[in-house]
Short mmCIF file of C-alpha atoms in Angstrom, two decimals:
data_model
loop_
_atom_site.label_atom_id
_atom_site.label_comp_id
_atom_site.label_asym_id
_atom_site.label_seq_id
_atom_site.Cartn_x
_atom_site.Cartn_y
_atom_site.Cartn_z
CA UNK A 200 -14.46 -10.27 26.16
CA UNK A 201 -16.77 -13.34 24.94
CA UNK A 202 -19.21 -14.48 27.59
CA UNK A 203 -18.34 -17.75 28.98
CA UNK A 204 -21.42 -18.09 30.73
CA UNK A 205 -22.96 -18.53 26.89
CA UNK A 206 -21.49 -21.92 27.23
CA UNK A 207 -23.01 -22.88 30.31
CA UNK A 208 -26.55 -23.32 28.51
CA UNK A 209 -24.91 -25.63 25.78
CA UNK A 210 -23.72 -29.43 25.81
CA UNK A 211 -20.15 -29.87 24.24
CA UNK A 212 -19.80 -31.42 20.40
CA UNK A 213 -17.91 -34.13 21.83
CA UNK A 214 -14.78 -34.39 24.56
CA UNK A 215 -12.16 -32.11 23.62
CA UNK A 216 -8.82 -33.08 22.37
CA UNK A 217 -5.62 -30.96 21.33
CA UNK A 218 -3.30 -32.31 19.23
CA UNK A 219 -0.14 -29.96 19.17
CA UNK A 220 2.71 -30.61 16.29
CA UNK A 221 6.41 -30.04 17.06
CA UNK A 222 6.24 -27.28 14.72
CA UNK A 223 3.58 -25.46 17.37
CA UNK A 224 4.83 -26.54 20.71
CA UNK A 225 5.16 -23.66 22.79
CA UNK A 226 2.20 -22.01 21.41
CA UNK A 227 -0.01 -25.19 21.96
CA UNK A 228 1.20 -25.75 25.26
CA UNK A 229 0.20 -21.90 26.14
CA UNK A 230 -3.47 -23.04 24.66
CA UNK A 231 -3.78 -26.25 26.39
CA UNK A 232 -2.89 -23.96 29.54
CA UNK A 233 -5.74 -21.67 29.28
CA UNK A 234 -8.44 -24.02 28.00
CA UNK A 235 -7.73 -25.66 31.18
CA UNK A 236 -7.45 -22.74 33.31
CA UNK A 237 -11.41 -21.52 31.63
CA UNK A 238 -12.84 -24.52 32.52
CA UNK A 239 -11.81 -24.87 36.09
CA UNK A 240 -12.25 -21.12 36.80
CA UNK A 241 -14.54 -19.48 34.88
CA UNK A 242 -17.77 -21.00 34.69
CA UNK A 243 -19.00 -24.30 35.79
CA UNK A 244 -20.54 -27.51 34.41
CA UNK A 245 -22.55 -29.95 35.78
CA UNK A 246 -20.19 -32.71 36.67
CA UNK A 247 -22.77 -35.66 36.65
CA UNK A 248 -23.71 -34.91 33.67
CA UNK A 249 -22.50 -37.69 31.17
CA UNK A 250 -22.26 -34.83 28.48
CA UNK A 251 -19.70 -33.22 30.26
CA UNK A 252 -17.92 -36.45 30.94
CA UNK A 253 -14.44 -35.46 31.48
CA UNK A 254 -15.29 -31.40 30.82
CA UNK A 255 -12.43 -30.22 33.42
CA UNK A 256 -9.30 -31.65 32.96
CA UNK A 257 -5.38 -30.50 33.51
CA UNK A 258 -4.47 -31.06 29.96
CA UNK A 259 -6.24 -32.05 27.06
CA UNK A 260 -3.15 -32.62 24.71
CA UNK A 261 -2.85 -36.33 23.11
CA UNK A 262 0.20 -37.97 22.52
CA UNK A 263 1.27 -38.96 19.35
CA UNK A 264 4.57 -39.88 17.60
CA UNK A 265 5.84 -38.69 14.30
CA UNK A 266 8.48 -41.59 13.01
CA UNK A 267 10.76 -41.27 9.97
CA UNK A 268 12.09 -43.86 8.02
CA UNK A 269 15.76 -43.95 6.72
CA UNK A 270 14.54 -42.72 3.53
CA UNK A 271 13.21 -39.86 4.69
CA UNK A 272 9.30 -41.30 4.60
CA UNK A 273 7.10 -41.04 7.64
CA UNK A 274 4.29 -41.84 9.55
CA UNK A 275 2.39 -40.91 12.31
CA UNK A 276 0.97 -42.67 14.66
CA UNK A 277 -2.08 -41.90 17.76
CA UNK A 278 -1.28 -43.15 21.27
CA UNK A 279 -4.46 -42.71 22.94
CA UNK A 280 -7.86 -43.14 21.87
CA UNK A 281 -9.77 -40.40 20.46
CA UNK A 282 -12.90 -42.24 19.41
CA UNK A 283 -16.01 -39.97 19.39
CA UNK A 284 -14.17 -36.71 20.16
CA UNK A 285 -14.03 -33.46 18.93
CA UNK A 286 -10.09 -32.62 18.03
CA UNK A 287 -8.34 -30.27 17.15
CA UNK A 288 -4.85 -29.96 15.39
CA UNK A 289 -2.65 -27.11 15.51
CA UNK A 290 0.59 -26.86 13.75
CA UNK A 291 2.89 -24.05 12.48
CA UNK A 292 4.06 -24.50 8.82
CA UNK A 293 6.69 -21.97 8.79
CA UNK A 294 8.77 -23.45 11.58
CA UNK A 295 11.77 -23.68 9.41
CA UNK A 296 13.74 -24.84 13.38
CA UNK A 297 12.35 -28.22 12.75
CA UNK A 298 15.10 -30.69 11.62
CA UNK A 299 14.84 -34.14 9.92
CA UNK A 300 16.87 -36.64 8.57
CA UNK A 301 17.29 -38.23 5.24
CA UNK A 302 19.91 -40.39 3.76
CA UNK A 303 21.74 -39.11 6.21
CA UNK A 304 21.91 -35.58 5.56
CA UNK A 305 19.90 -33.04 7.77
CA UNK A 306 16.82 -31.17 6.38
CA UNK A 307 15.33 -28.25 7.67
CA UNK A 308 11.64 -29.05 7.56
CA UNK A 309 9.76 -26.71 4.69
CA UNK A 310 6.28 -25.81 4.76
CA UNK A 311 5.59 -28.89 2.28
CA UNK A 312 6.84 -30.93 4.72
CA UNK A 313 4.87 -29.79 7.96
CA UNK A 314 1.25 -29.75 5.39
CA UNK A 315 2.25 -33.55 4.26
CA UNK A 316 2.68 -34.41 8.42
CA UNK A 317 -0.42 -32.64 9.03
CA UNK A 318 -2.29 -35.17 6.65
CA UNK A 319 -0.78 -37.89 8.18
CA UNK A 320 -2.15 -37.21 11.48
CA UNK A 321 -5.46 -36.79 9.95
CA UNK A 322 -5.29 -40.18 8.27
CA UNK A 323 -4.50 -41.43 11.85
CA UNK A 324 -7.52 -40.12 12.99
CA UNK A 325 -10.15 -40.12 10.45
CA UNK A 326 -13.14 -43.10 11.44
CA UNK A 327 -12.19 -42.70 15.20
CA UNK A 328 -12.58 -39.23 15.89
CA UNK A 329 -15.82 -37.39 15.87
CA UNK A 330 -14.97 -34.40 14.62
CA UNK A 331 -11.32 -33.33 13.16
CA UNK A 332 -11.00 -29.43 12.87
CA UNK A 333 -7.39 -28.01 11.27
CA UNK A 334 -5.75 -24.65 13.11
CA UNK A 335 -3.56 -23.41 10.56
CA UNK A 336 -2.67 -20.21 11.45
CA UNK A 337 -0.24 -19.22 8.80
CA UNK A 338 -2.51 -20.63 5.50
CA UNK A 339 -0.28 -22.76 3.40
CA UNK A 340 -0.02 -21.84 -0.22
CA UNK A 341 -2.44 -18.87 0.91
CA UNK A 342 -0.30 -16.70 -0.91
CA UNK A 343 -0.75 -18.90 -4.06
CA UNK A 344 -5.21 -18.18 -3.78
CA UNK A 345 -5.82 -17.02 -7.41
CA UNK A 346 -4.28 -18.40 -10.75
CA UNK A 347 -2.90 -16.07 -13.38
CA UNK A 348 -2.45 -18.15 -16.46
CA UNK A 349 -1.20 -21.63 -16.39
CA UNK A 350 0.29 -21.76 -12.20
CA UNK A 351 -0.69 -24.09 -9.91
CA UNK A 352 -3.64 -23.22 -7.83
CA UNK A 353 -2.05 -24.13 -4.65
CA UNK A 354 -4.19 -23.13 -1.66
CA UNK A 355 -7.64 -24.49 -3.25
CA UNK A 356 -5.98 -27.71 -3.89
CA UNK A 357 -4.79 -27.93 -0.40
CA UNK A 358 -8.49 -27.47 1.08
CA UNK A 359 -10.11 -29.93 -1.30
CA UNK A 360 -7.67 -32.74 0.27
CA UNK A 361 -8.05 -31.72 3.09
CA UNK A 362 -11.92 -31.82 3.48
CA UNK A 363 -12.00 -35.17 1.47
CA UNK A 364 -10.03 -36.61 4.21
CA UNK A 365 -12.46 -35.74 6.58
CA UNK A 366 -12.42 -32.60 8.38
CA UNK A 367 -15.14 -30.38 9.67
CA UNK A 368 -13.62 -27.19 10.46
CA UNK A 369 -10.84 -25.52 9.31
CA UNK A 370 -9.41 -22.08 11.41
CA UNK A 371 -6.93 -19.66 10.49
CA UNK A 372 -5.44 -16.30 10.85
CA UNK A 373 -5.51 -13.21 8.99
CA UNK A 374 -5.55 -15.01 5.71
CA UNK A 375 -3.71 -13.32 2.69
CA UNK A 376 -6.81 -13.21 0.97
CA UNK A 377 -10.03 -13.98 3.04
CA UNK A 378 -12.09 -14.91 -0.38
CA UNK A 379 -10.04 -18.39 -0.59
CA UNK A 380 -12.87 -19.44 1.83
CA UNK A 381 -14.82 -19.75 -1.62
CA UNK A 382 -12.26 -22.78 -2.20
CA UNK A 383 -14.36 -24.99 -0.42
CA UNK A 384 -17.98 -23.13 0.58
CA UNK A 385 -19.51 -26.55 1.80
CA UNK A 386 -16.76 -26.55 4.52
CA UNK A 387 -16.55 -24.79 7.60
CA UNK A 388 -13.87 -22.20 7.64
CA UNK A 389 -12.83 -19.05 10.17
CA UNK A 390 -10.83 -16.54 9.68
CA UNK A 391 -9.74 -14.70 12.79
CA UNK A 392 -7.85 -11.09 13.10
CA UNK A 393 -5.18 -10.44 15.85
CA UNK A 394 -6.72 -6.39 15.90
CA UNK A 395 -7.46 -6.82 19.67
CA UNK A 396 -4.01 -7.98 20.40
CA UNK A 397 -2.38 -5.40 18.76
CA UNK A 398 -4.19 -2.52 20.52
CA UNK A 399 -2.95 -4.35 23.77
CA UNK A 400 0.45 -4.64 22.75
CA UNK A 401 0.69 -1.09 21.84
CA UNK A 402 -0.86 0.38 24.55
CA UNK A 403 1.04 -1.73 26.91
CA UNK A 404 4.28 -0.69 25.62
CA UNK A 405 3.76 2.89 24.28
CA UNK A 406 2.39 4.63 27.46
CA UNK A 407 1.98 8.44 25.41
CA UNK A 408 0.20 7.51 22.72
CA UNK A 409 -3.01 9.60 21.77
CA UNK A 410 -5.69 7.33 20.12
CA UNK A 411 -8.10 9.86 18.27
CA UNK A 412 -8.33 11.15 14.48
CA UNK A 413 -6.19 14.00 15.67
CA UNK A 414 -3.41 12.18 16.45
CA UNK A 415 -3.48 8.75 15.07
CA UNK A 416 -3.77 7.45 11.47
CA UNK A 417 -3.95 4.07 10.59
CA UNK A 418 -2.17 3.01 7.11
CA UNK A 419 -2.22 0.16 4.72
CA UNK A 420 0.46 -1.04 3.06
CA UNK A 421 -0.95 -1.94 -0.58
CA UNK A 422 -4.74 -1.92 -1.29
CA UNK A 423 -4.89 -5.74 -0.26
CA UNK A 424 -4.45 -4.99 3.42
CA UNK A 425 -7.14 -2.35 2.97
CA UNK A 426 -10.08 -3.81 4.97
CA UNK A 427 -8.17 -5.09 8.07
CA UNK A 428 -6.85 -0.90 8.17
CA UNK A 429 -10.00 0.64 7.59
CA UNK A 430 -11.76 -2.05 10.58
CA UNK A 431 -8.98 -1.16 12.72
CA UNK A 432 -9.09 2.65 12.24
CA UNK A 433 -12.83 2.59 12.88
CA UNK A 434 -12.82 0.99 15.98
CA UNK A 435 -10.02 2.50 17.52
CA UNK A 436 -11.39 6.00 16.39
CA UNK A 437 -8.69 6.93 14.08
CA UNK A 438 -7.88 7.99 10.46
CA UNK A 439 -6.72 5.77 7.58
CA UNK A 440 -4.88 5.88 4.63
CA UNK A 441 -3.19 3.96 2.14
CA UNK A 442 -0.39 3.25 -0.39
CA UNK A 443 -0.78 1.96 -3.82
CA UNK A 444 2.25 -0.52 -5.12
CA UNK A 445 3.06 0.47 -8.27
CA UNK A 446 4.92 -2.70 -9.88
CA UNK A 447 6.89 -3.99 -12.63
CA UNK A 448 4.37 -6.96 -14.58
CA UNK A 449 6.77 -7.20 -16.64
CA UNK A 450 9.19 -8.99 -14.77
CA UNK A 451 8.94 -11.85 -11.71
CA UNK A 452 11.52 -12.11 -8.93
CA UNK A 453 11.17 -14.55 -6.18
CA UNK A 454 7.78 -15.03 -7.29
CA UNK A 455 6.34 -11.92 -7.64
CA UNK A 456 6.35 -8.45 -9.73
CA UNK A 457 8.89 -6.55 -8.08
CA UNK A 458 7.55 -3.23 -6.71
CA UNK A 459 8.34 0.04 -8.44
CA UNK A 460 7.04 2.48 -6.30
CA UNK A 461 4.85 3.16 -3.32
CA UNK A 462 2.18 6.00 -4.33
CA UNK A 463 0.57 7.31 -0.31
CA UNK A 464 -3.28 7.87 -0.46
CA UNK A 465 -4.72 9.98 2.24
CA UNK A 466 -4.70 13.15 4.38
CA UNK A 467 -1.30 14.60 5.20
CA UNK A 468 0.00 12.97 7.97
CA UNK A 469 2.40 15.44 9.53
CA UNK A 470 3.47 15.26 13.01
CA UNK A 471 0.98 12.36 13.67
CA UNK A 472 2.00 8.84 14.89
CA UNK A 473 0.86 6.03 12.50
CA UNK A 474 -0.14 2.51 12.58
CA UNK A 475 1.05 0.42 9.67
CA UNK A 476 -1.18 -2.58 9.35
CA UNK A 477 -0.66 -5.89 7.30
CA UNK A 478 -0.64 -9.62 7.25
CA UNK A 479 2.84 -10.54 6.88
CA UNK A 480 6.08 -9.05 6.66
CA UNK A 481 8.11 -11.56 4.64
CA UNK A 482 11.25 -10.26 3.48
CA UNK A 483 10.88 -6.57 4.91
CA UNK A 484 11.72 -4.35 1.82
CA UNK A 485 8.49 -3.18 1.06
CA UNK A 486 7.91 -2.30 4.69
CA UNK A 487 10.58 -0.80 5.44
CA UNK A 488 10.24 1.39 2.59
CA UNK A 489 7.02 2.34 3.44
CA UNK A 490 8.23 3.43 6.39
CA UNK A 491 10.63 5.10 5.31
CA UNK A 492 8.32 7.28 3.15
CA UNK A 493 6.13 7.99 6.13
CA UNK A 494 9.22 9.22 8.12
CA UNK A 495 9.96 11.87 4.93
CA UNK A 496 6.21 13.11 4.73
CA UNK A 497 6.42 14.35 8.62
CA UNK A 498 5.39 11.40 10.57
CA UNK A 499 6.08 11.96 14.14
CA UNK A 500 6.12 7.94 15.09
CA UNK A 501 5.74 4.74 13.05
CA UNK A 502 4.45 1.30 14.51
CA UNK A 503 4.44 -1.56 12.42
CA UNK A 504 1.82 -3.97 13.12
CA UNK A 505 2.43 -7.58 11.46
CA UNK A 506 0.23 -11.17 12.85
CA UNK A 507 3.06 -13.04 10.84
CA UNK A 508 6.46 -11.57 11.15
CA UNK A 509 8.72 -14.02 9.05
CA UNK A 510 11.60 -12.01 7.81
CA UNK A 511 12.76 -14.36 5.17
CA UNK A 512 15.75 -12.40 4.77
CA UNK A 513 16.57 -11.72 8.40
CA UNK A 514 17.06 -8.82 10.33
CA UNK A 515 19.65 -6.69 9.10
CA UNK A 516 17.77 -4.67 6.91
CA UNK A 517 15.22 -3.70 9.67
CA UNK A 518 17.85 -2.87 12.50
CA UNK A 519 19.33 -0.98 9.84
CA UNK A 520 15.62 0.80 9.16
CA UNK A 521 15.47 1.32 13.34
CA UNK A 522 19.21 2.86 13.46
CA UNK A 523 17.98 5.31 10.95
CA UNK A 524 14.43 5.86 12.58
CA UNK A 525 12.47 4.41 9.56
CA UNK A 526 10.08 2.94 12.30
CA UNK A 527 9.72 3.05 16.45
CA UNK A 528 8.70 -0.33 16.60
CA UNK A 529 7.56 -3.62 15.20
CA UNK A 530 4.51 -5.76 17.06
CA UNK A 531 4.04 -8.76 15.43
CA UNK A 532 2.17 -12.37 17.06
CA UNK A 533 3.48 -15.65 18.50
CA UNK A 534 1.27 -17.49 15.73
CA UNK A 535 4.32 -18.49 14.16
CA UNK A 536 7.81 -19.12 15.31
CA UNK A 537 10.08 -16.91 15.76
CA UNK A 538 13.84 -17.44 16.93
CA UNK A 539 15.24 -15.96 19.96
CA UNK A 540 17.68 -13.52 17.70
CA UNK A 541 14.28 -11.91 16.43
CA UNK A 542 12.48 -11.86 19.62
CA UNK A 543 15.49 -10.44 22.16
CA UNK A 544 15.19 -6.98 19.76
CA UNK A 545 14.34 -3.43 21.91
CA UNK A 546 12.18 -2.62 19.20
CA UNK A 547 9.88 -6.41 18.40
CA UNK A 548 6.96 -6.33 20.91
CA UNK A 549 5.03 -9.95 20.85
CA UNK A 550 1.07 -9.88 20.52
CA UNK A 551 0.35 -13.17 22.66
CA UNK A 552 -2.39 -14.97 20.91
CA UNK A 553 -2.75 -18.18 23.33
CA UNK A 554 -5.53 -17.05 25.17
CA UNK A 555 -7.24 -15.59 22.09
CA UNK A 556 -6.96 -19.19 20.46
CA UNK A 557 -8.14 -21.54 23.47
CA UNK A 558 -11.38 -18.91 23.67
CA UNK A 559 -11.92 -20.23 20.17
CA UNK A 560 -11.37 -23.73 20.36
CA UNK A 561 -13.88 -23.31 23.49
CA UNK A 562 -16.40 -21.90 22.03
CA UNK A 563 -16.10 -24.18 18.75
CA UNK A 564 -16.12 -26.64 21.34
CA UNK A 565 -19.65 -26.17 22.31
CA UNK A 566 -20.79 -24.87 18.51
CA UNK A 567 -21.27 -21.80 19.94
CA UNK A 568 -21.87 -18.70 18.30
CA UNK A 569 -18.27 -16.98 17.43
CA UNK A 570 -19.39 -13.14 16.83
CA UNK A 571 -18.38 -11.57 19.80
CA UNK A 572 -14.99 -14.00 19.74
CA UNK A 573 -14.44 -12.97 15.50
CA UNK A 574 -14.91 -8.96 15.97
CA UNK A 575 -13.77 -8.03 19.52
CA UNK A 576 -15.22 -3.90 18.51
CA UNK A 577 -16.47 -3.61 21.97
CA UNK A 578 -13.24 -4.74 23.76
CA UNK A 579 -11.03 -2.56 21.90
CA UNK A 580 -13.04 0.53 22.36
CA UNK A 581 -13.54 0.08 26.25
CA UNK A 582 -9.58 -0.12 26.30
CA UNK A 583 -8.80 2.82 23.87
CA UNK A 584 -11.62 4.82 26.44
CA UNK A 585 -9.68 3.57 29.77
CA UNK A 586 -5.99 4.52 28.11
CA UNK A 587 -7.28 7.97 27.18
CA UNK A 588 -8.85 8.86 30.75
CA UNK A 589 -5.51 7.96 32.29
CA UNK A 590 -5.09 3.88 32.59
CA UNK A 591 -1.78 3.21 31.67
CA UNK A 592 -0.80 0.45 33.62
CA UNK A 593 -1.83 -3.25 32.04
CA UNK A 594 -3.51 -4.10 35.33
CA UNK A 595 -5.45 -1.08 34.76
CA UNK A 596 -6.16 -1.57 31.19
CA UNK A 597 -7.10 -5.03 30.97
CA UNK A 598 -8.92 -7.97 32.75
#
């Protein structure tokens, strides 16, 4: 757990603000929550202080308006004054719930749409605020971070714009690729893992699992989720191994080169329970085959651990995968939405990643330093040591 008290020997950047978009509502309000519940309970400030001029307050979300034209324009437009403060804008850019209308037909709002009402908040804001930081959790066009011939190079254009209109920080989650920081290296940019969440998730739902190298294996799905496996297995004290996508470059579907095959790299895995860790499930094929393929190689029980579950294609395919025992369970995050029809499932167990984010707006708050907040290593193993000397129980587990 980050130490608080760090903060109590810094001033503030500025007063905080929180600026929540539709598309992020329920998440932001669960932030705005527990950045007030830190700073009226967990350390204090020194209320005469004109630093800390309005430190503690119930809420720190601003109203703002988002109005749409007949033509299917809009604007955006700040209530309350933000000048000299340090805010920060969360929005979710695959709420595909969020409904608009134009020329009198109803649109469901794309991720194009929530990015261009993102910069139109920031236009509302640049010269009065002090600071403007971006939380992005799901990176738009981070899937698009590299250029193969003549394509669009989507996610660096989308940073340039976005620093040139005047923000200092930009935060995200789990990005596809973490090198599209290079995009922009004069800007500040954080890229947080959910790892710590989905050791608590699992543990507080799977009360026999063994977490040791005996018992446990943690896999990657293709050799880009790699690093976020191998970090995970090392800290939890298990093993690790990996598939290789074998794929068709000579064709493109949806995008992409289809997948051929899935080639498994790593110790035999029989009668062990495994971890399968990766960024994003999208449509679900690939994962489901994958765990399909651990199921025939002997593995005892498969978890399937996703910070962005999406399922494009929606859900039949992965009851189907549960019916037949593919997997034992999915735990993905609340980073992005998710309807109720996903979330009422026995087998989708949600990593809650409010708390998580207000500790990071707090301590950006301050400029603090964000090690122990980035790599929670000691965290996770104090709660992998109390679940294997008998805490089961979350009170037990956690603080």
């Amino acid at each position: 757990m980050p130490d608080f008290h760090l903060l109590e020997g810094t001033i503030p950047v500025a007063p905080l603000n929180l600026i929540v978009m539709e598309s992020a509502l329920e998440l932001g309000n669960s932030v705005d929550s527990y950045i007030s519940q830190f700073r009226h309970e967990l350390y204090s400030m020194p209320g005469n202080d004109p630093a800390f001029h309005g430190y503690v307050k119930d809420s720190y979300k601003i109203h703002f308006t988002m109005d749409r034209f007949g033509s299917g324009e809009s604007k955006a437009t700040i209530n309350e004054s933000v000048r000299g403060n340090d805010v920060y804008i969360l929005t979710d850019i695959c709420n595909y719930s969020i409904t608009y209308k134009m020329y009198n037909y109803v649109n469901h709002k794309s991720p194009d749409d929530h990015y261009q009402d993102l910069k139109r908040v920031i236009g509302a804001l640049t010269g009065k605020a002090k600071r403007i930081n971006v939380i992005m959790p799901f990176l738009y066009e981070g899937r698009q971070h590299k250029r193969n011939g003549m394509e669009s190079l989507d996610a660096a254009q989308m940073f340039k714009e976005l620093y040139d209109m005047g923000i200092s920080n930009f935060i995200t989650f789990d990005a596809h690729d973490p090198r599209i920081s290079n995009a922009k290296p004069l800007g500040g940019f954080d890229n947080f893992l959910a790892s710590y969440q989905f050791m608590k998730a699992l543990l507080s739902h799977i009360d026999d699992l063994i977490v040791d190298k005996d018992h446990l294996t943690v896999i990657s799905p293709d050799e880009g989720a790699l690093d976020r496996a191998v970090y995970f297995a090392n800290v939890i004290g298990a093993d690790t191994g990996m598939f290789y996508k074998r794929r068709d470059y000579a064709h493109v579907v949806n995008g992409s080169n289809p997948i051929v095959a899935h080639e498994f790299l790593g110790s035999d895995i029989k009668g062990r329970d495994v971890i399968v860790i990766d960024d994003m499930i999208s449509s679900g094929s690939s994962m489901i085959d994958t765990a399909r393929q651990l199921k025939n190689m002997g593995a005892k029980r498969v978890f399937i651990c996703t910070t962005f579950g999406l399922f494009t294609d929606g859900m039949d395919k992965f009851d189907e995968g549960y019916e037949k025992g593919y997997f034992d369970a999915v735990i993905t995050t609340n980073l992005t939405y998710m309807d109720e029809e996903i979330t009422k499932r026995e087998y989708i167990f949600i990593a809650d990643m409010g708390k998580f984010l207000a500790t990071i707006i707090n301590f950006l708050n301050h400029d603090a330093s964000m090690s122990t907040v980035n790599m929670p290593t000691d965290k996770i193993h104090e709660i992998v040591e109390k679940y294997n000397s008998g805490c089961k129980t979350p009170t037990e587990l956690f603080d």
